Amino acid sequence: MNETVIKKMQEILGEAWVVTDLEKVKSYCDDQTEKAMKPEICTDCVVVKPSKTEEISKIMKYANENKLTVIARGGGTSLSGAAIAIMPGIIISMERMNNIIEVDETSMTVECEAGVTLLQLVELFNKHDTLYFPIHPGDEGAQVGGLVVMNAGGVRAVRYGVMRDQIKEMEMVLASGEVVRLGKNLIKNNAGLDLKNLIVGSEGILGIVTKATLSIKPKDKHIGSLIVSFENESDAVKAVTEIFKTGIKPMAIEYMEKKAILKAAKDIGMTWPSSEGAVDLYFIVSERKEDDLYEMYEIIVGICEENNALNSFVAESSKDQRTLLDIRSHVYPSMHDEVVDAIDAAIPMKNLSKYMDSITKISEKYNVHISTIGHIGDGNLHNSILTEGAVKPDNYDEIADEIFALVMECGGSITGEHGIGKIRNKKMNLQFSETELRLMKEIKKIFDPNNILNPGTAL
Amino acid sequence: MNETVIKKMQEILGEAWVVTDLEKVKSYCDDQTEKAMKPEICTDCVVVKPSKTEEISKIMKYANENKLTVIARGGGTSLSGAAIAIMPGIIISMERMNNIIEVDETSMTVECEAGVTLLQLVELFNKHDTLYFPIHPGDEGAQVGGLVVMNAGGVRAVRYGVMRDQIKEMEMVLASGEVVRLGKNLIKNNAGLDLKNLIVGSEGILGIVTKATLSIKPKDKHIGSLIVSFENESDAVKAVTEIFKTGIKPMAIEYMEKKAILKAAKDIGMTWPSSEGAVDLYFIVSERKEDDLYEMYEIIVGICEENNALNSFVAESSKDQRTLLDIRSHVYPSMHDEVVDAIDAAIPMKNLSKYMDSITKISEKYNVHISTIGHIGDGNLHNSILTEGAVKPDNYDEIADEIFALVMECGGSITGEHGIGKIRNKKMNLQFSETELRLMKEIKKIFDPNNILNPGTAL
């Protein structure tokens, strides 16, 4: 990286907060995207660690004037290459902007700097009697800024929606260095065009989020887990849609192939409660009153039985629930060494059964293992293409093309939660018309006329 | 209106669907904005009534090429002048595009053409056993297209949020005539920049919405109403915030000045159940189980009593609930002849008490009656400036300026649900920085480079 740039960064931040050592820089250039899918990483970068918005503003002004590439980096937990550096540039690590500014119990919001981690929020609200932050996409190293610009999802979207639904207000630095505040801490706000929602899910290409005010929710006192096994996926899908029609909303409904969940359990030396059937549904139910919890179990199990459930198992003790969660959390790690591509399409509920059937057919046609695990309660399944050693098969492009064509045929989205990042850009024209893509690109130009922010991402 | 334009419209639509008769045209140029606030209406317009998207596309292509002003018109129920014609142009009435295309019970959505009225949706779901459309901003003549671009709110936002939260997918015609489909019928969708949310609340300046797919919700079987009276507004506000902290969510919480509600009741020859105190809270509670309804009453009344409630009254029979609703619905009409300006600012919950106190002080300072009625459950109060005959007082500007300065000081929004329209544009610079306004104006230019869509609105 150019010495003049490094000097300027040191001038803005002080030497201590400008990292040029190659080994240290390397660890900031990569993220958690599957190896076989990763674009080539460029380590000719300088990592800077600002502690306040004004510093980021100065960095951006300089970078914009000099047309230098900038990536804002949170926890580096992206699965779509959104945080990977692919050309020389400045990587702004948000790690020092990690203050939780205010918990407002009246408006039920928490205001954070962008470098606050999900773990900090979890720990803060573990100590709180009645409130908590409802979004949990998985990796607790994720930072608020990343959660916002990637519109993080996770298992609890069934009840709470996604990150977008929690974001009240944000502060952001534009490519020009100008600072804007978008949104208000309100339920209703109809003034002006909605710039806030444009930033949510924009993957760091429109500006650098520096603060965000997020909804927090009342904690339910009573939580339980329920495992129900089925012979096949279409019965499981039918049960889920019937449950929604009753008006009840579990906190989460996860779908798992039996063989994947049994392998995960074995790998960590634990026992999964059901060995019957080919697929399981994993319900997390939470209610204000204990009686309601039992009623929920009854309704859910009743509907599942009407849809040919083989058995059901309730976990009530914290220990039993923890075991289920640990096994569930290990499903992805336990297959990780074989994952070529973790496709996370989202499918409208009415086409979910058709989609899953067709995935099975594609798997058979190409004689490749495609595992299906994921958030069935919100239509966001994760179909991972698996091979020994995660080596990309020769016909990978054909398989992926057929899966994404199916996603489009089912009215779905290329990505439900991982984002386009740097690995799905070429699929954008499947989902969007030329006109729609043109509108997006012109909006990008307004926010970032020199295309310095996270280039090669999202569009 | 220019003969060539009329001919072209007749060519696209057939003569029957092009209205030039002045008396008929007049009724399409106005909306429900308060008389004293209205901009000057221009009736030199042609009204066209397309029946399909393709026709709107042709109209827009022609209008854009010839730089003709276009207003898409729904039910004309705007309270901010959004549907008022202020210069010669083409008014596209959506009234013939009134087909409900599909109710999808699995995804729990309804797809509508933009001219479908709220009344049509209400009637459709009155016949449905378990599902309904949750948004009800008031006037059932409002059309789906208007509800979408004005991001309609209403009393049930406490539980269901606003229109924005219900919109899954939309079809829209751009100024150029190009047709785009934005959004997907999904809970999770992270592909591309979020154009859909940019359109919601954009007040018809970015394109013409022609279809929308909206969330529908499970009906609760048990509904009740509860009136609680207080001596003053700060006790009422305190009670509301304490109720939210318990985690329970009534469907609606309305706030009413006692004198306004008693006048409304008297005007329609009905009796309001409580005459004590200065203000009332009106809770609408709905639950899946009857027992839960009683529990809700108990919790709510308990908290209200802790906050010095004077009395409470439960209405359980449909007849009693209807009476309360009729009186509540009549509050605004009963003061209508005196309303100069119906300000609908939204205020964060934690500053609501301060806001209401200060409104009282402003009222005293200027010796003007400012009524406070509205959606306290979502912080969206309606402060109407009242005078005899609704004549704008000489010091109207001073009063309004002081109110809006207060709104800003409290971290609120100029408008919670009515929108900027053509009556609040000059206040935009209170809420937004120059940079923020520039971003909005540049986005407008991308969608509508010739500024033909509803000029003078929103920005």
mmCIF file with all atom_site columns, C-alpha atoms in Angstrom, chain A residues 102 104-108 150-151 153-154 157 162 164 174 178 180-182 184-195 197-198 201-203 205-206 218 241 244-248 288-289 292 295-296 299 346-350 375 377-378 380 411-413 415-417 419-420 428 431-432 435-436 438-440 442-443 446-447, chain B residues 102 104-108 150-151 153-154 157 162 164 174 178 180-182 184-195 197-198 201-203 205-206 218 241 244-248 288-289 292 295-296 299 346-350 375 377-378 380 411-413 415-417 419-420 428 431-432 435-436 438-440 442-443 446-447:
data_model
loop_
_atom_site.group_PDB
_atom_site.id
_atom_site.type_symbol
_atom_site.label_atom_id
_atom_site.label_alt_id
_atom_site.label_comp_id
_atom_site.label_asym_id
_atom_site.label_entity_id
_atom_site.label_seq_id
_atom_site.pdbx_PDB_ins_code
_atom_site.Cartn_x
_atom_site.Cartn_y
_atom_site.Cartn_z
_atom_site.occupancy
_atom_site.B_iso_or_equiv
_atom_site.pdbx_formal_charge
_atom_site.auth_seq_id
_atom_site.auth_comp_id
_atom_site.auth_asym_id
_atom_site.auth_atom_id
_atom_site.pdbx_PDB_model_num
ATOM 1   C CA . GLU A 1 102 ? -28.204 3.860   25.376  1.00 0.00 ? 102 GLU A CA 1
ATOM 2   C CA . ASP A 1 104 ? -34.206 3.203   26.104  1.00 0.00 ? 104 ASP A CA 1
ATOM 3   C CA . GLU A 1 105 ? -36.734 1.055   27.931  1.00 0.00 ? 105 GLU A CA 1
ATOM 4   C CA . THR A 1 106 ? -39.631 3.350   27.089  1.00 0.00 ? 106 THR A CA 1
ATOM 5   C CA . SER A 1 107 ? -39.151 3.298   23.337  1.00 0.00 ? 107 SER A CA 1
ATOM 6   C CA . MET A 1 108 ? -37.780 -0.262  23.719  1.00 0.00 ? 108 MET A CA 1
ATOM 7   C CA . MET A 1 150 ? -26.197 -7.286  5.391   1.00 0.00 ? 150 MET A CA 1
ATOM 8   C CA . ASN A 1 151 ? -29.783 -7.258  6.754   1.00 0.00 ? 151 ASN A CA 1
ATOM 9   C CA . GLY A 1 153 ? -31.682 -12.932 9.364   1.00 0.00 ? 153 GLY A CA 1
ATOM 10  C CA . GLY A 1 154 ? -31.383 -16.140 11.380  1.00 0.00 ? 154 GLY A CA 1
ATOM 11  C CA . ALA A 1 157 ? -37.357 -14.403 11.684  1.00 0.00 ? 157 ALA A CA 1
ATOM 12  C CA . VAL A 1 162 ? -35.163 -9.785  10.058  1.00 0.00 ? 162 VAL A CA 1
ATOM 13  C CA . ARG A 1 164 ? -34.545 -4.583  8.662   1.00 0.00 ? 164 ARG A CA 1
ATOM 14  C CA . LEU A 1 174 ? -21.152 8.851   2.813   1.00 0.00 ? 174 LEU A CA 1
ATOM 15  C CA . GLU A 1 178 ? -20.640 13.777  4.761   1.00 0.00 ? 178 GLU A CA 1
ATOM 16  C CA . VAL A 1 180 ? -26.230 11.671  7.622   1.00 0.00 ? 180 VAL A CA 1
ATOM 17  C CA . ARG A 1 181 ? -28.758 10.402  10.152  1.00 0.00 ? 181 ARG A CA 1
ATOM 18  C CA . LEU A 1 182 ? -31.482 8.253   8.622   1.00 0.00 ? 182 LEU A CA 1
ATOM 19  C CA . LYS A 1 184 ? -36.290 8.066   13.564  1.00 0.00 ? 184 LYS A CA 1
ATOM 20  C CA . ASN A 1 185 ? -37.051 6.187   16.755  1.00 0.00 ? 185 ASN A CA 1
ATOM 21  C CA . LEU A 1 186 ? -40.711 5.897   15.756  1.00 0.00 ? 186 LEU A CA 1
ATOM 22  C CA . ILE A 1 187 ? -43.359 3.407   14.645  1.00 0.00 ? 187 ILE A CA 1
ATOM 23  C CA . LYS A 1 188 ? -44.781 5.891   12.123  1.00 0.00 ? 188 LYS A CA 1
ATOM 24  C CA . ASN A 1 189 ? -42.689 8.258   10.026  1.00 0.00 ? 189 ASN A CA 1
ATOM 25  C CA . ASN A 1 190 ? -43.855 9.458   6.621   1.00 0.00 ? 190 ASN A CA 1
ATOM 26  C CA . ALA A 1 191 ? -41.527 12.355  5.857   1.00 0.00 ? 191 ALA A CA 1
ATOM 27  C CA . GLY A 1 192 ? -39.406 12.110  2.724   1.00 0.00 ? 192 GLY A CA 1
ATOM 28  C CA . LEU A 1 193 ? -38.073 9.191   0.721   1.00 0.00 ? 193 LEU A CA 1
ATOM 29  C CA . ASP A 1 194 ? -37.030 6.201   2.812   1.00 0.00 ? 194 ASP A CA 1
ATOM 30  C CA . LEU A 1 195 ? -33.229 6.337   2.625   1.00 0.00 ? 195 LEU A CA 1
ATOM 31  C CA . ASN A 1 197 ? -34.266 1.037   4.117   1.00 0.00 ? 197 ASN A CA 1
ATOM 32  C CA . LEU A 1 198 ? -32.083 1.626   1.070   1.00 0.00 ? 198 LEU A CA 1
ATOM 33  C CA . GLY A 1 201 ? -29.033 -4.811  2.961   1.00 0.00 ? 201 GLY A CA 1
ATOM 34  C CA . SER A 1 202 ? -26.856 -2.600  0.731   1.00 0.00 ? 202 SER A CA 1
ATOM 35  C CA . GLU A 1 203 ? -23.724 -4.580  1.652   1.00 0.00 ? 203 GLU A CA 1
ATOM 36  C CA . ILE A 1 205 ? -21.634 -0.073  -1.153  1.00 0.00 ? 205 ILE A CA 1
ATOM 37  C CA . LEU A 1 206 ? -23.594 3.081   -0.237  1.00 0.00 ? 206 LEU A CA 1
ATOM 38  C CA . PRO A 1 218 ? -40.038 -8.225  25.783  1.00 0.00 ? 218 PRO A CA 1
ATOM 39  C CA . THR A 1 241 ? -48.109 -24.008 6.635   1.00 0.00 ? 241 THR A CA 1
ATOM 40  C CA . PHE A 1 244 ? -49.213 -20.665 10.508  1.00 0.00 ? 244 PHE A CA 1
ATOM 41  C CA . LYS A 1 245 ? -52.859 -20.621 9.476   1.00 0.00 ? 245 LYS A CA 1
ATOM 42  C CA . THR A 1 246 ? -53.942 -21.079 13.103  1.00 0.00 ? 246 THR A CA 1
ATOM 43  C CA . GLY A 1 247 ? -52.359 -17.723 13.884  1.00 0.00 ? 247 GLY A CA 1
ATOM 44  C CA . ILE A 1 248 ? -49.755 -19.036 16.311  1.00 0.00 ? 248 ILE A CA 1
ATOM 45  C CA . ARG A 1 288 ? -45.593 -15.255 28.373  1.00 0.00 ? 288 ARG A CA 1
ATOM 46  C CA . LYS A 1 289 ? -47.459 -17.912 30.366  1.00 0.00 ? 289 LYS A CA 1
ATOM 47  C CA . ASP A 1 292 ? -49.699 -21.275 26.807  1.00 0.00 ? 292 ASP A CA 1
ATOM 48  C CA . GLU A 1 295 ? -51.158 -25.370 24.586  1.00 0.00 ? 295 GLU A CA 1
ATOM 49  C CA . MET A 1 296 ? -48.663 -24.532 21.822  1.00 0.00 ? 296 MET A CA 1
ATOM 50  C CA . ILE A 1 299 ? -51.598 -27.497 18.787  1.00 0.00 ? 299 ILE A CA 1
ATOM 51  C CA . ALA A 1 346 ? -35.687 -18.082 -0.025  1.00 0.00 ? 346 ALA A CA 1
ATOM 52  C CA . ILE A 1 347 ? -38.900 -19.540 -1.440  1.00 0.00 ? 347 ILE A CA 1
ATOM 53  C CA . PRO A 1 348 ? -42.545 -18.444 -0.983  1.00 0.00 ? 348 PRO A CA 1
ATOM 54  C CA . MET A 1 349 ? -44.304 -20.858 1.382   1.00 0.00 ? 349 MET A CA 1
ATOM 55  C CA . LYS A 1 350 ? -46.743 -22.064 -1.262  1.00 0.00 ? 350 LYS A CA 1
ATOM 56  C CA . HIS A 1 375 ? -35.190 -21.901 8.345   1.00 0.00 ? 375 HIS A CA 1
ATOM 57  C CA . GLY A 1 377 ? -40.485 -21.226 9.042   1.00 0.00 ? 377 GLY A CA 1
ATOM 58  C CA . ASP A 1 378 ? -39.485 -18.306 6.830   1.00 0.00 ? 378 ASP A CA 1
ATOM 59  C CA . ASN A 1 380 ? -35.134 -19.675 3.756   1.00 0.00 ? 380 ASN A CA 1
ATOM 60  C CA . GLY A 1 411 ? -40.869 -16.985 -7.231  1.00 0.00 ? 411 GLY A CA 1
ATOM 61  C CA . GLY A 1 412 ? -37.970 -17.015 -4.787  1.00 0.00 ? 412 GLY A CA 1
ATOM 62  C CA . SER A 1 413 ? -34.883 -14.925 -4.162  1.00 0.00 ? 413 SER A CA 1
ATOM 63  C CA . THR A 1 415 ? -30.403 -15.168 -1.363  1.00 0.00 ? 415 THR A CA 1
ATOM 64  C CA . GLY A 1 416 ? -32.579 -14.977 1.724   1.00 0.00 ? 416 GLY A CA 1
ATOM 65  C CA . GLU A 1 417 ? -29.973 -13.829 4.199   1.00 0.00 ? 417 GLU A CA 1
ATOM 66  C CA . GLY A 1 419 ? -26.537 -11.474 0.519   1.00 0.00 ? 419 GLY A CA 1
ATOM 67  C CA . ILE A 1 420 ? -25.137 -11.197 -2.999  1.00 0.00 ? 420 ILE A CA 1
ATOM 68  C CA . MET A 1 428 ? -28.479 -10.812 -10.316 1.00 0.00 ? 428 MET A CA 1
ATOM 69  C CA . GLN A 1 431 ? -33.842 -11.971 -10.466 1.00 0.00 ? 431 GLN A CA 1
ATOM 70  C CA . PHE A 1 432 ? -33.859 -8.422  -11.820 1.00 0.00 ? 432 PHE A CA 1
ATOM 71  C CA . THR A 1 435 ? -34.385 -1.615  -15.842 1.00 0.00 ? 435 THR A CA 1
ATOM 72  C CA . GLU A 1 436 ? -34.316 -2.677  -12.190 1.00 0.00 ? 436 GLU A CA 1
ATOM 73  C CA . ARG A 1 438 ? -30.094 0.184   -13.965 1.00 0.00 ? 438 ARG A CA 1
ATOM 74  C CA . LEU A 1 439 ? -32.062 1.890   -11.165 1.00 0.00 ? 439 LEU A CA 1
ATOM 75  C CA . MET A 1 440 ? -29.866 0.191   -8.544  1.00 0.00 ? 440 MET A CA 1
ATOM 76  C CA . GLU A 1 442 ? -27.766 4.771   -10.673 1.00 0.00 ? 442 GLU A CA 1
ATOM 77  C CA . ILE A 1 443 ? -28.595 4.906   -6.966  1.00 0.00 ? 443 ILE A CA 1
ATOM 78  C CA . ILE A 1 446 ? -25.506 8.984   -6.292  1.00 0.00 ? 446 ILE A CA 1
ATOM 79  C CA . PHE A 1 447 ? -24.092 7.687   -3.035  1.00 0.00 ? 447 PHE A CA 1
ATOM 80  C CA . GLU B 1 102 ? -55.422 -13.808 -5.536  1.00 0.00 ? 102 GLU B CA 1
ATOM 81  C CA . ASP B 1 104 ? -52.861 -17.002 -1.033  1.00 0.00 ? 104 ASP B CA 1
ATOM 82  C CA . GLU B 1 105 ? -53.720 -18.639 2.280   1.00 0.00 ? 105 GLU B CA 1
ATOM 83  C CA . THR B 1 106 ? -50.402 -20.461 2.488   1.00 0.00 ? 106 THR B CA 1
ATOM 84  C CA . SER B 1 107 ? -48.195 -17.394 2.168   1.00 0.00 ? 107 SER B CA 1
ATOM 85  C CA . MET B 1 108 ? -50.983 -15.396 3.905   1.00 0.00 ? 108 MET B CA 1
ATOM 86  C CA . MET B 1 150 ? -48.664 7.102   1.193   1.00 0.00 ? 150 MET B CA 1
ATOM 87  C CA . ASN B 1 151 ? -47.560 4.310   3.580   1.00 0.00 ? 151 ASN B CA 1
ATOM 88  C CA . GLY B 1 153 ? -51.044 4.017   9.096   1.00 0.00 ? 153 GLY B CA 1
ATOM 89  C CA . GLY B 1 154 ? -54.131 4.083   11.315  1.00 0.00 ? 154 GLY B CA 1
ATOM 90  C CA . ALA B 1 157 ? -50.121 0.168   14.016  1.00 0.00 ? 157 ALA B CA 1
ATOM 91  C CA . VAL B 1 162 ? -47.997 0.349   9.080   1.00 0.00 ? 162 VAL B CA 1
ATOM 92  C CA . ARG B 1 164 ? -44.845 -0.641  4.786   1.00 0.00 ? 164 ARG B CA 1
ATOM 93  C CA . LEU B 1 174 ? -41.870 4.197   -14.243 1.00 0.00 ? 174 LEU B CA 1
ATOM 94  C CA . GLU B 1 178 ? -41.047 0.782   -18.221 1.00 0.00 ? 178 GLU B CA 1
ATOM 95  C CA . VAL B 1 180 ? -40.853 -3.145  -12.900 1.00 0.00 ? 180 VAL B CA 1
ATOM 96  C CA . ARG B 1 181 ? -41.732 -5.708  -10.235 1.00 0.00 ? 181 ARG B CA 1
ATOM 97  C CA . LEU B 1 182 ? -40.246 -4.919  -6.847  1.00 0.00 ? 182 LEU B CA 1
ATOM 98  C CA . LYS B 1 184 ? -40.942 -10.860 -3.427  1.00 0.00 ? 184 LYS B CA 1
ATOM 99  C CA . ASN B 1 185 ? -43.556 -12.779 -1.500  1.00 0.00 ? 185 ASN B CA 1
ATOM 100 C CA . LEU B 1 186 ? -40.973 -13.696 1.151   1.00 0.00 ? 186 LEU B CA 1
ATOM 101 C CA . ILE B 1 187 ? -39.967 -13.036 4.767   1.00 0.00 ? 187 ILE B CA 1
ATOM 102 C CA . LYS B 1 188 ? -36.273 -12.975 3.817   1.00 0.00 ? 188 LYS B CA 1
ATOM 103 C CA . ASN B 1 189 ? -34.884 -11.455 0.639   1.00 0.00 ? 189 ASN B CA 1
ATOM 104 C CA . ASN B 1 190 ? -31.381 -10.036 0.479   1.00 0.00 ? 190 ASN B CA 1
ATOM 105 C CA . ALA B 1 191 ? -30.752 -9.637  -3.241  1.00 0.00 ? 191 ALA B CA 1
ATOM 106 C CA . GLY B 1 192 ? -29.965 -6.147  -4.517  1.00 0.00 ? 192 GLY B CA 1
ATOM 107 C CA . LEU B 1 193 ? -30.818 -2.697  -3.234  1.00 0.00 ? 193 LEU B CA 1
ATOM 108 C CA . ASP B 1 194 ? -34.271 -2.394  -1.683  1.00 0.00 ? 194 ASP B CA 1
ATOM 109 C CA . LEU B 1 195 ? -36.213 -0.455  -4.321  1.00 0.00 ? 195 LEU B CA 1
ATOM 110 C CA . ASN B 1 197 ? -39.214 0.330   0.338   1.00 0.00 ? 197 ASN B CA 1
ATOM 111 C CA . LEU B 1 198 ? -38.113 3.403   -1.596  1.00 0.00 ? 198 LEU B CA 1
ATOM 112 C CA . GLY B 1 201 ? -44.264 6.410   1.186   1.00 0.00 ? 201 GLY B CA 1
ATOM 113 C CA . SER B 1 202 ? -42.904 8.125   -1.934  1.00 0.00 ? 202 SER B CA 1
ATOM 114 C CA . GLU B 1 203 ? -46.259 9.874   -2.535  1.00 0.00 ? 203 GLU B CA 1
ATOM 115 C CA . ILE B 1 205 ? -43.347 10.945  -7.315  1.00 0.00 ? 205 ILE B CA 1
ATOM 116 C CA . LEU B 1 206 ? -41.304 7.884   -8.349  1.00 0.00 ? 206 LEU B CA 1
ATOM 117 C CA . PRO B 1 218 ? -54.991 -14.438 11.378  1.00 0.00 ? 218 PRO B CA 1
ATOM 118 C CA . THR B 1 241 ? -45.431 3.000   28.300  1.00 0.00 ? 241 THR B CA 1
ATOM 119 C CA . PHE B 1 244 ? -45.767 -1.944  26.582  1.00 0.00 ? 244 PHE B CA 1
ATOM 120 C CA . LYS B 1 245 ? -43.013 -2.998  28.954  1.00 0.00 ? 245 LYS B CA 1
ATOM 121 C CA . THR B 1 246 ? -45.049 -6.014  30.064  1.00 0.00 ? 246 THR B CA 1
ATOM 122 C CA . GLY B 1 247 ? -44.824 -7.328  26.521  1.00 0.00 ? 247 GLY B CA 1
ATOM 123 C CA . ILE B 1 248 ? -48.556 -7.267  25.811  1.00 0.00 ? 248 ILE B CA 1
ATOM 124 C CA . ARG B 1 288 ? -57.105 -15.902 20.349  1.00 0.00 ? 288 ARG B CA 1
ATOM 125 C CA . LYS B 1 289 ? -58.704 -17.107 23.608  1.00 0.00 ? 289 LYS B CA 1
ATOM 126 C CA . ASP B 1 292 ? -56.704 -14.029 27.556  1.00 0.00 ? 292 ASP B CA 1
ATOM 127 C CA . GLU B 1 295 ? -56.404 -11.247 31.548  1.00 0.00 ? 295 GLU B CA 1
ATOM 128 C CA . MET B 1 296 ? -55.546 -8.332  29.250  1.00 0.00 ? 296 MET B CA 1
ATOM 129 C CA . ILE B 1 299 ? -53.315 -6.198  33.363  1.00 0.00 ? 299 ILE B CA 1
ATOM 130 C CA . ALA B 1 346 ? -45.036 11.368  15.486  1.00 0.00 ? 346 ALA B CA 1
ATOM 131 C CA . ILE B 1 347 ? -43.003 11.489  18.704  1.00 0.00 ? 347 ILE B CA 1
ATOM 132 C CA . PRO B 1 348 ? -40.730 8.884   20.333  1.00 0.00 ? 348 PRO B CA 1
ATOM 133 C CA . MET B 1 349 ? -42.498 7.342   23.334  1.00 0.00 ? 349 MET B CA 1
ATOM 134 C CA . LYS B 1 350 ? -39.963 8.649   25.824  1.00 0.00 ? 350 LYS B CA 1
ATOM 135 C CA . HIS B 1 375 ? -52.790 7.130   18.134  1.00 0.00 ? 375 HIS B CA 1
ATOM 136 C CA . GLY B 1 377 ? -49.969 3.690   21.162  1.00 0.00 ? 377 GLY B CA 1
ATOM 137 C CA . ASP B 1 378 ? -47.623 4.492   18.290  1.00 0.00 ? 378 ASP B CA 1
ATOM 138 C CA . ASN B 1 380 ? -48.678 9.547   16.375  1.00 0.00 ? 380 ASN B CA 1
ATOM 139 C CA . GLY B 1 411 ? -36.790 13.699  18.026  1.00 0.00 ? 411 GLY B CA 1
ATOM 140 C CA . GLY B 1 412 ? -40.060 13.311  16.159  1.00 0.00 ? 412 GLY B CA 1
ATOM 141 C CA . SER B 1 413 ? -41.195 13.407  12.546  1.00 0.00 ? 413 SER B CA 1
ATOM 142 C CA . THR B 1 415 ? -45.678 13.627  9.771   1.00 0.00 ? 415 THR B CA 1
ATOM 143 C CA . GLY B 1 416 ? -46.435 10.184  11.126  1.00 0.00 ? 416 GLY B CA 1
ATOM 144 C CA . GLU B 1 417 ? -48.991 9.087   8.568   1.00 0.00 ? 417 GLU B CA 1
ATOM 145 C CA . GLY B 1 419 ? -47.295 12.454  4.479   1.00 0.00 ? 419 GLY B CA 1
ATOM 146 C CA . ILE B 1 420 ? -45.600 15.644  3.280   1.00 0.00 ? 420 ILE B CA 1
ATOM 147 C CA . MET B 1 428 ? -38.652 19.287  5.124   1.00 0.00 ? 428 MET B CA 1
ATOM 148 C CA . GLN B 1 431 ? -36.110 17.282  9.561   1.00 0.00 ? 431 GLN B CA 1
ATOM 149 C CA . PHE B 1 432 ? -33.454 16.682  6.907   1.00 0.00 ? 432 PHE B CA 1
ATOM 150 C CA . THR B 1 435 ? -27.133 16.333  2.134   1.00 0.00 ? 435 THR B CA 1
ATOM 151 C CA . GLU B 1 436 ? -30.136 14.141  2.923   1.00 0.00 ? 436 GLU B CA 1
ATOM 152 C CA . ARG B 1 438 ? -29.932 16.237  -2.058  1.00 0.00 ? 438 ARG B CA 1
ATOM 153 C CA . LEU B 1 439 ? -29.841 12.411  -1.972  1.00 0.00 ? 439 LEU B CA 1
ATOM 154 C CA . MET B 1 440 ? -33.652 12.302  -2.131  1.00 0.00 ? 440 MET B CA 1
ATOM 155 C CA . GLU B 1 442 ? -31.177 12.850  -6.977  1.00 0.00 ? 442 GLU B CA 1
ATOM 156 C CA . ILE B 1 443 ? -33.114 9.623   -6.474  1.00 0.00 ? 443 ILE B CA 1
ATOM 157 C CA . ILE B 1 446 ? -33.299 8.785   -11.567 1.00 0.00 ? 446 ILE B CA 1
ATOM 158 C CA . PHE B 1 447 ? -36.900 7.632   -11.488 1.00 0.00 ? 447 PHE B CA 1
#
